[in-house]
PDB file of C-alpha atoms in Angstrom:
ATOM      1  CA  MET B   1      84.868  73.031  86.966  1.00  0.00           C
ATOM      2  CA  ARG B   2      82.005  75.302  87.892  1.00  0.00           C
ATOM      3  CA  ASP B   3      80.235  77.447  85.337  1.00  0.00           C
ATOM      4  CA  PRO B   4      82.188  80.760  85.069  1.00  0.00           C
ATOM      5  CA  GLN B   5      78.994  82.804  85.436  1.00  0.00           C
ATOM      6  CA  SER B   6      78.224  81.182  88.793  1.00  0.00           C
ATOM      7  CA  ILE B   7      81.606  82.030  90.311  1.00  0.00           C
ATOM      8  CA  PRO B   8      81.357  85.202  92.429  1.00  0.00           C
ATOM      9  CA  ILE B   9      83.649  88.021  91.348  1.00  0.00           C
ATOM     10  CA  ASN B  10      85.298  88.309  94.737  1.00  0.00           C
ATOM     11  CA  GLU B  11      84.085  86.421  97.777  1.00  0.00           C
ATOM     12  CA  ASP B  12      86.382  88.461 100.046  1.00  0.00           C
ATOM     13  CA  ALA B  13      84.577  91.656  99.032  1.00  0.00           C
ATOM     14  CA  GLN B  14      81.586  90.360 101.023  1.00  0.00           C
ATOM     15  CA  LEU B  15      83.741  90.679 104.141  1.00  0.00           C
ATOM     16  CA  ILE B  16      83.713  94.478 103.983  1.00  0.00           C
ATOM     17  CA  PRO B  17      80.909  95.633 106.309  1.00  0.00           C
ATOM     18  CA  LEU B  18      78.430  98.354 105.395  1.00  0.00           C
ATOM     19  CA  TRP B  19      79.631 100.684 108.165  1.00  0.00           C
ATOM     20  CA  SER B  20      83.121 100.553 106.689  1.00  0.00           C
ATOM     21  CA  MET B  21      81.831 101.474 103.223  1.00  0.00           C
ATOM     22  CA  ILE B  22      79.861 104.406 104.649  1.00  0.00           C
ATOM     23  CA  VAL B  23      82.827 105.692 106.667  1.00  0.00           C
ATOM     24  CA  ALA B  24      85.084 105.298 103.604  1.00  0.00           C
ATOM     25  CA  GLY B  25      82.651 107.373 101.525  1.00  0.00           C
ATOM     26  CA  ILE B  26      82.502 110.056 104.209  1.00  0.00           C
ATOM     27  CA  ALA B  27      86.306 110.081 104.476  1.00  0.00           C
ATOM     28  CA  PHE B  28      86.594 110.540 100.703  1.00  0.00           C
ATOM     29  CA  ILE B  29      84.138 113.455 100.738  1.00  0.00           C
ATOM     30  CA  VAL B  30      85.861 115.123 103.716  1.00  0.00           C
ATOM     31  CA  VAL B  31      89.311 114.841 102.119  1.00  0.00           C
ATOM     32  CA  GLU B  32      88.025 116.211  98.811  1.00  0.00           C
ATOM     33  CA  TYR B  33      86.275 119.082 100.592  1.00  0.00           C
ATOM     34  CA  TYR B  34      89.453 119.934 102.461  1.00  0.00           C
ATOM     35  CA  PHE B  35      91.669 119.872  99.364  1.00  0.00           C
ATOM     36  CA  TRP B  36      89.257 121.744  97.060  1.00  0.00           C
ATOM     37  CA  TYR B  37      87.707 124.318  99.439  1.00  0.00           C
ATOM     38  CA  VAL B  38      89.641 124.722 102.697  1.00  0.00           C
ATOM     39  CA  LEU B  39      93.259 124.392 101.584  1.00  0.00           C
ATOM     40  CA  PRO B  40      93.112 126.859  98.642  1.00  0.00           C
ATOM     41  CA  LEU B  41      91.972 129.632 101.016  1.00  0.00           C
ATOM     42  CA  GLN B  42      95.133 129.202 103.124  1.00  0.00           C
ATOM     43  CA  ARG B  43      97.660 129.399 100.266  1.00  0.00           C
ATOM     44  CA  HIS B  44      99.905 132.414  99.784  1.00  0.00           C
ATOM     45  CA  HIS B  45     101.263 131.371  96.398  1.00  0.00           C
ATOM     46  CA  PRO B  46      99.732 130.544  93.018  1.00  0.00           C
ATOM     47  CA  PRO B  47      97.971 127.166  92.852  1.00  0.00           C
ATOM     48  CA  ALA B  48      99.442 124.159  91.089  1.00  0.00           C
ATOM     49  CA  PRO B  49      98.126 123.225  87.637  1.00  0.00           C
ATOM     50  CA  LEU B  50      94.597 121.812  87.698  1.00  0.00           C
ATOM     51  CA  GLY B  51      95.656 118.345  86.495  1.00  0.00           C
ATOM     52  CA  LEU B  52      98.231 117.962  89.268  1.00  0.00           C
ATOM     53  CA  ARG B  53      95.801 119.232  91.914  1.00  0.00           C
ATOM     54  CA  THR B  54      93.134 116.806  90.698  1.00  0.00           C
ATOM     55  CA  TYR B  55      95.569 113.894  90.779  1.00  0.00           C
ATOM     56  CA  ILE B  56      96.812 114.701  94.292  1.00  0.00           C
ATOM     57  CA  ASN B  57      93.322 115.370  95.680  1.00  0.00           C
ATOM     58  CA  LEU B  58      91.830 112.173  94.281  1.00  0.00           C
ATOM     59  CA  SER B  59      94.847 110.132  95.395  1.00  0.00           C
ATOM     60  CA  TRP B  60      94.545 111.313  98.994  1.00  0.00           C
ATOM     61  CA  GLY B  61      90.781 110.741  98.970  1.00  0.00           C
ATOM     62  CA  ILE B  62      91.152 107.209  97.658  1.00  0.00           C
ATOM     63  CA  LEU B  63      93.895 106.427 100.192  1.00  0.00           C
ATOM     64  CA  ALA B  64      91.687 107.658 103.048  1.00  0.00           C
ATOM     65  CA  SER B  65      88.815 105.503 101.766  1.00  0.00           C
ATOM     66  CA  LEU B  66      90.996 102.415 101.381  1.00  0.00           C
ATOM     67  CA  TYR B  67      92.226 102.881 104.943  1.00  0.00           C
ATOM     68  CA  PHE B  68      88.707 102.551 106.358  1.00  0.00           C
ATOM     69  CA  LEU B  69      87.780  99.739 103.981  1.00  0.00           C
ATOM     70  CA  MET B  70      90.827  97.799 105.180  1.00  0.00           C
ATOM     71  CA  VAL B  71      89.889  98.291 108.829  1.00  0.00           C
ATOM     72  CA  GLY B  72      86.384  97.027 108.022  1.00  0.00           C
ATOM     73  CA  TYR B  73      87.802  93.997 106.230  1.00  0.00           C
ATOM     74  CA  VAL B  74      90.014  93.182 109.212  1.00  0.00           C
ATOM     75  CA  SER B  75      87.002  93.486 111.539  1.00  0.00           C
ATOM     76  CA  LYS B  76      85.209  90.688 109.651  1.00  0.00           C
ATOM     77  CA  ASP B  77      88.193  88.542 108.641  1.00  0.00           C
ATOM     78  CA  ALA B  78      89.949  88.304 112.028  1.00  0.00           C
ATOM     79  CA  PRO B  79      87.126  86.399 113.817  1.00  0.00           C
ATOM     80  CA  ARG B  80      87.041  83.846 110.954  1.00  0.00           C
ATOM     81  CA  ARG B  81      90.652  83.103 111.752  1.00  0.00           C
ATOM     82  CA  SER B  82      90.255  83.007 115.581  1.00  0.00           C
ATOM     83  CA  MET B  83      92.179  86.259 115.968  1.00  0.00           C
ATOM     84  CA  SER B  84      91.303  89.242 118.147  1.00  0.00           C
ATOM     85  CA  MET B  85      89.228  91.660 116.088  1.00  0.00           C
ATOM     86  CA  ARG B  86      89.742  94.601 118.464  1.00  0.00           C
ATOM     87  CA  PHE B  87      93.501  94.133 118.662  1.00  0.00           C
ATOM     88  CA  TRP B  88      93.986  94.016 114.895  1.00  0.00           C
ATOM     89  CA  MET B  89      91.633  96.940 114.277  1.00  0.00           C
ATOM     90  CA  LEU B  90      93.652  98.948 116.811  1.00  0.00           C
ATOM     91  CA  ILE B  91      96.901  97.942 115.091  1.00  0.00           C
ATOM     92  CA  CYS B  92      95.479  99.028 111.720  1.00  0.00           C
ATOM     93  CA  PHE B  93      94.348 102.390 113.141  1.00  0.00           C
ATOM     94  CA  VAL B  94      97.514 103.142 115.132  1.00  0.00           C
ATOM     95  CA  LEU B  95     100.303 102.147 112.750  1.00  0.00           C
ATOM     96  CA  PRO B  96     100.678 104.770 110.016  1.00  0.00           C
ATOM     97  CA  GLY B  97     100.637 104.324 106.273  1.00  0.00           C
ATOM     98  CA  GLY B  98      98.939 100.946 106.150  1.00  0.00           C
ATOM     99  CA  ILE B  99     101.720  99.184 108.069  1.00  0.00           C
ATOM    100  CA  GLY B 100      99.115  97.656 110.392  1.00  0.00           C
ATOM    101  CA  ALA B 101      97.246  96.116 107.454  1.00  0.00           C
ATOM    102  CA  VAL B 102     100.484  94.732 106.017  1.00  0.00           C
ATOM    103  CA  LEU B 103     101.302  93.190 109.407  1.00  0.00           C
ATOM    104  CA  TYR B 104      97.824  91.693 109.592  1.00  0.00           C
ATOM    105  CA  PHE B 105      98.184  90.011 106.190  1.00  0.00           C
ATOM    106  CA  LEU B 106     101.656  88.735 107.038  1.00  0.00           C
ATOM    107  CA  LEU B 107     100.682  87.335 110.447  1.00  0.00           C
ATOM    108  CA  ARG B 108      97.092  86.207 109.971  1.00  0.00           C
ATOM    109  CA  LEU B 109      96.192  82.621 110.763  1.00  0.00           C
ATOM    110  CA  PRO B 110      94.451  80.194 108.399  1.00  0.00           C
ATOM    111  CA  ILE B 111      90.654  80.039 108.448  1.00  0.00           C
ATOM    112  CA  ILE B 112      89.342  77.864 111.272  1.00  0.00           C
ATOM    113  CA  SER B 113      86.222  75.677 111.145  1.00  0.00           C
ATOM    114  CA  LYS B 114      84.650  73.075 113.429  1.00  0.00           C
ATOM    115  CA  CYS B 115      84.572  69.328 112.993  1.00  0.00           C
ATOM    116  CA  ALA B 116      80.981  68.225 112.357  1.00  0.00           C
ATOM    117  CA  ALA B 117      81.409  65.123 114.525  1.00  0.00           C
ATOM    118  CA  CYS B 118      83.126  66.360 117.696  1.00  0.00           C
ATOM    119  CA  GLY B 119      83.219  70.183 117.427  1.00  0.00           C
ATOM    120  CA  THR B 120      87.018  70.484 117.554  1.00  0.00           C
ATOM    121  CA  HIS B 121      88.464  73.584 115.872  1.00  0.00           C
ATOM    122  CA  VAL B 122      90.364  72.467 112.770  1.00  0.00           C
ATOM    123  CA  LEU B 123      92.113  74.203 109.894  1.00  0.00           C
ATOM    124  CA  ASN B 124      90.206  74.256 106.615  1.00  0.00           C
ATOM    125  CA  ASP B 125      92.919  72.314 104.801  1.00  0.00           C
ATOM    126  CA  PHE B 126      92.656  69.310 107.150  1.00  0.00           C
ATOM    127  CA  HIS B 127      91.249  66.168 105.566  1.00  0.00           C
ATOM    128  CA  PHE B 128      90.625  64.363 108.856  1.00  0.00           C
ATOM    129  CA  CYS B 129      89.809  65.629 112.348  1.00  0.00           C
ATOM    130  CA  PRO B 130      92.848  65.206 114.635  1.00  0.00           C
ATOM    131  CA  GLN B 131      90.597  64.237 117.580  1.00  0.00           C
ATOM    132  CA  CYS B 132      88.070  61.789 116.154  1.00  0.00           C
ATOM    133  CA  ASN B 133      89.458  60.835 112.692  1.00  0.00           C
ATOM    134  CA  TYR B 134      86.269  62.089 111.000  1.00  0.00           C
ATOM    135  CA  GLN B 135      86.839  62.697 107.271  1.00  0.00           C
ATOM    136  CA  LEU B 136      86.237  66.411 106.742  1.00  0.00           C
ATOM    137  CA  THR B 137      86.861  66.691 102.991  1.00  0.00           C
ATOM    138  CA  ALA B 138      87.179  64.391 100.031  1.00  0.00           C
ATOM    139  CA  SER B 139      90.776  63.299  99.468  1.00  0.00           C
ATOM    140  CA  CYS B 140      92.703  60.819  97.348  1.00  0.00           C
ATOM    141  CA  GLY B 141      93.228  57.479  99.044  1.00  0.00           C
ATOM    142  CA  ASN B 142      96.692  57.170  97.467  1.00  0.00           C
ATOM    143  CA  CYS B 143      98.393  60.586  97.897  1.00  0.00           C
ATOM    144  CA  PHE B 144      95.829  62.224 100.280  1.00  0.00           C
ATOM    145  CA  ARG B 145      95.585  65.434  98.263  1.00  0.00           C
ATOM    146  CA  SER B 146      92.301  67.334  98.184  1.00  0.00           C
ATOM    147  CA  VAL B 147      89.945  66.338  95.405  1.00  0.00           C
ATOM    148  CA  ARG B 148      86.495  67.495  94.441  1.00  0.00           C
ATOM    149  CA  ILE B 149      83.764  65.035  95.228  1.00  0.00           C
ATOM    150  CA  THR B 150      82.839  64.926  91.538  1.00  0.00           C
ATOM    151  CA  ASP B 151      86.347  63.962  90.334  1.00  0.00           C
ATOM    152  CA  LEU B 152      86.854  60.481  88.935  1.00  0.00           C
ATOM    153  CA  TYR B 153      90.659  60.549  89.110  1.00  0.00           C
ATOM    154  CA  CYS B 154      93.119  62.318  91.404  1.00  0.00           C
ATOM    155  CA  THR B 155      94.747  65.309  89.711  1.00  0.00           C
ATOM    156  CA  GLY B 156      97.969  64.722  91.633  1.00  0.00           C
ATOM    157  CA  CYS B 157      98.703  61.029  91.111  1.00  0.00           C
ATOM    158  CA  GLY B 158      96.037  59.774  88.679  1.00  0.00           C
ATOM    159  CA  HIS B 159      94.587  57.326  91.207  1.00  0.00           C
ATOM    160  CA  GLU B 160      91.052  56.153  90.396  1.00  0.00           C
ATOM    161  CA  LEU B 161      88.928  57.627  93.161  1.00  0.00           C
ATOM    162  CA  ALA B 162      86.130  55.081  92.744  1.00  0.00           C
ATOM    163  CA  GLU B 163      88.426  52.500  94.361  1.00  0.00           C
ATOM    164  CA  ASP B 164      88.543  54.531  97.588  1.00  0.00           C
ATOM    165  CA  GLN B 165      86.002  53.933 100.298  1.00  0.00           C
ATOM    166  CA  MET B 166      84.461  57.415 100.323  1.00  0.00           C
ATOM    167  CA  PRO B 167      82.102  57.980 103.279  1.00  0.00           C
ATOM    168  CA  SER B 168      78.434  57.849 102.318  1.00  0.00           C
ATOM    169  CA  ARG B 169      77.871  61.448 103.447  1.00  0.00           C
ATOM    170  CA  LEU B 170      80.363  62.601 100.774  1.00  0.00           C
ATOM    171  CA  ARG B 171      78.857  60.266  98.179  1.00  0.00           C
ATOM    172  CA  VAL B 172      75.398  61.765  98.762  1.00  0.00           C
ATOM    173  CA  MET B 173      76.733  65.193  97.770  1.00  0.00           C
ATOM    174  CA  VAL B 174      77.722  63.802  94.350  1.00  0.00           C
ATOM    175  CA  ASP B 175      74.213  62.537  93.548  1.00  0.00           C
TER     176      ASP B 175
END
């Protein structure tokens, strides 16, 4: 297992673009300005208690920010999965209350990569390319589950991985 300090906190957080963070910050400031300065001038009744107003104002500001952060995430994540970025951003903007984001997460495709040998688009969980039989990842020769290239035994069946004929390009990564 890798050293815990070397594991990034959240690799998906890198998929949120800078423009989305800036727009989310602006949205938060605009919502707070509206709730603290514009809305109180239009009231004809006594204001709610300060604690309740603070809770409601911050909640709406955070929701507005999360909305734009989610659209930014979708703009970077959809192309990784060979999905239309513009279509899913439109769905996230048009459908109210985050329904578009929920649909995106329910219907998104697995991450797609290319085979190094022939360039065919393959799913990341494939062990072999379906077009040229190129071994894409290290796998157990007995049960064909994914293994790390540094493992000595398969975690699924206990098979000794040294007995398998691992391609030399995967063996080089171990050394």
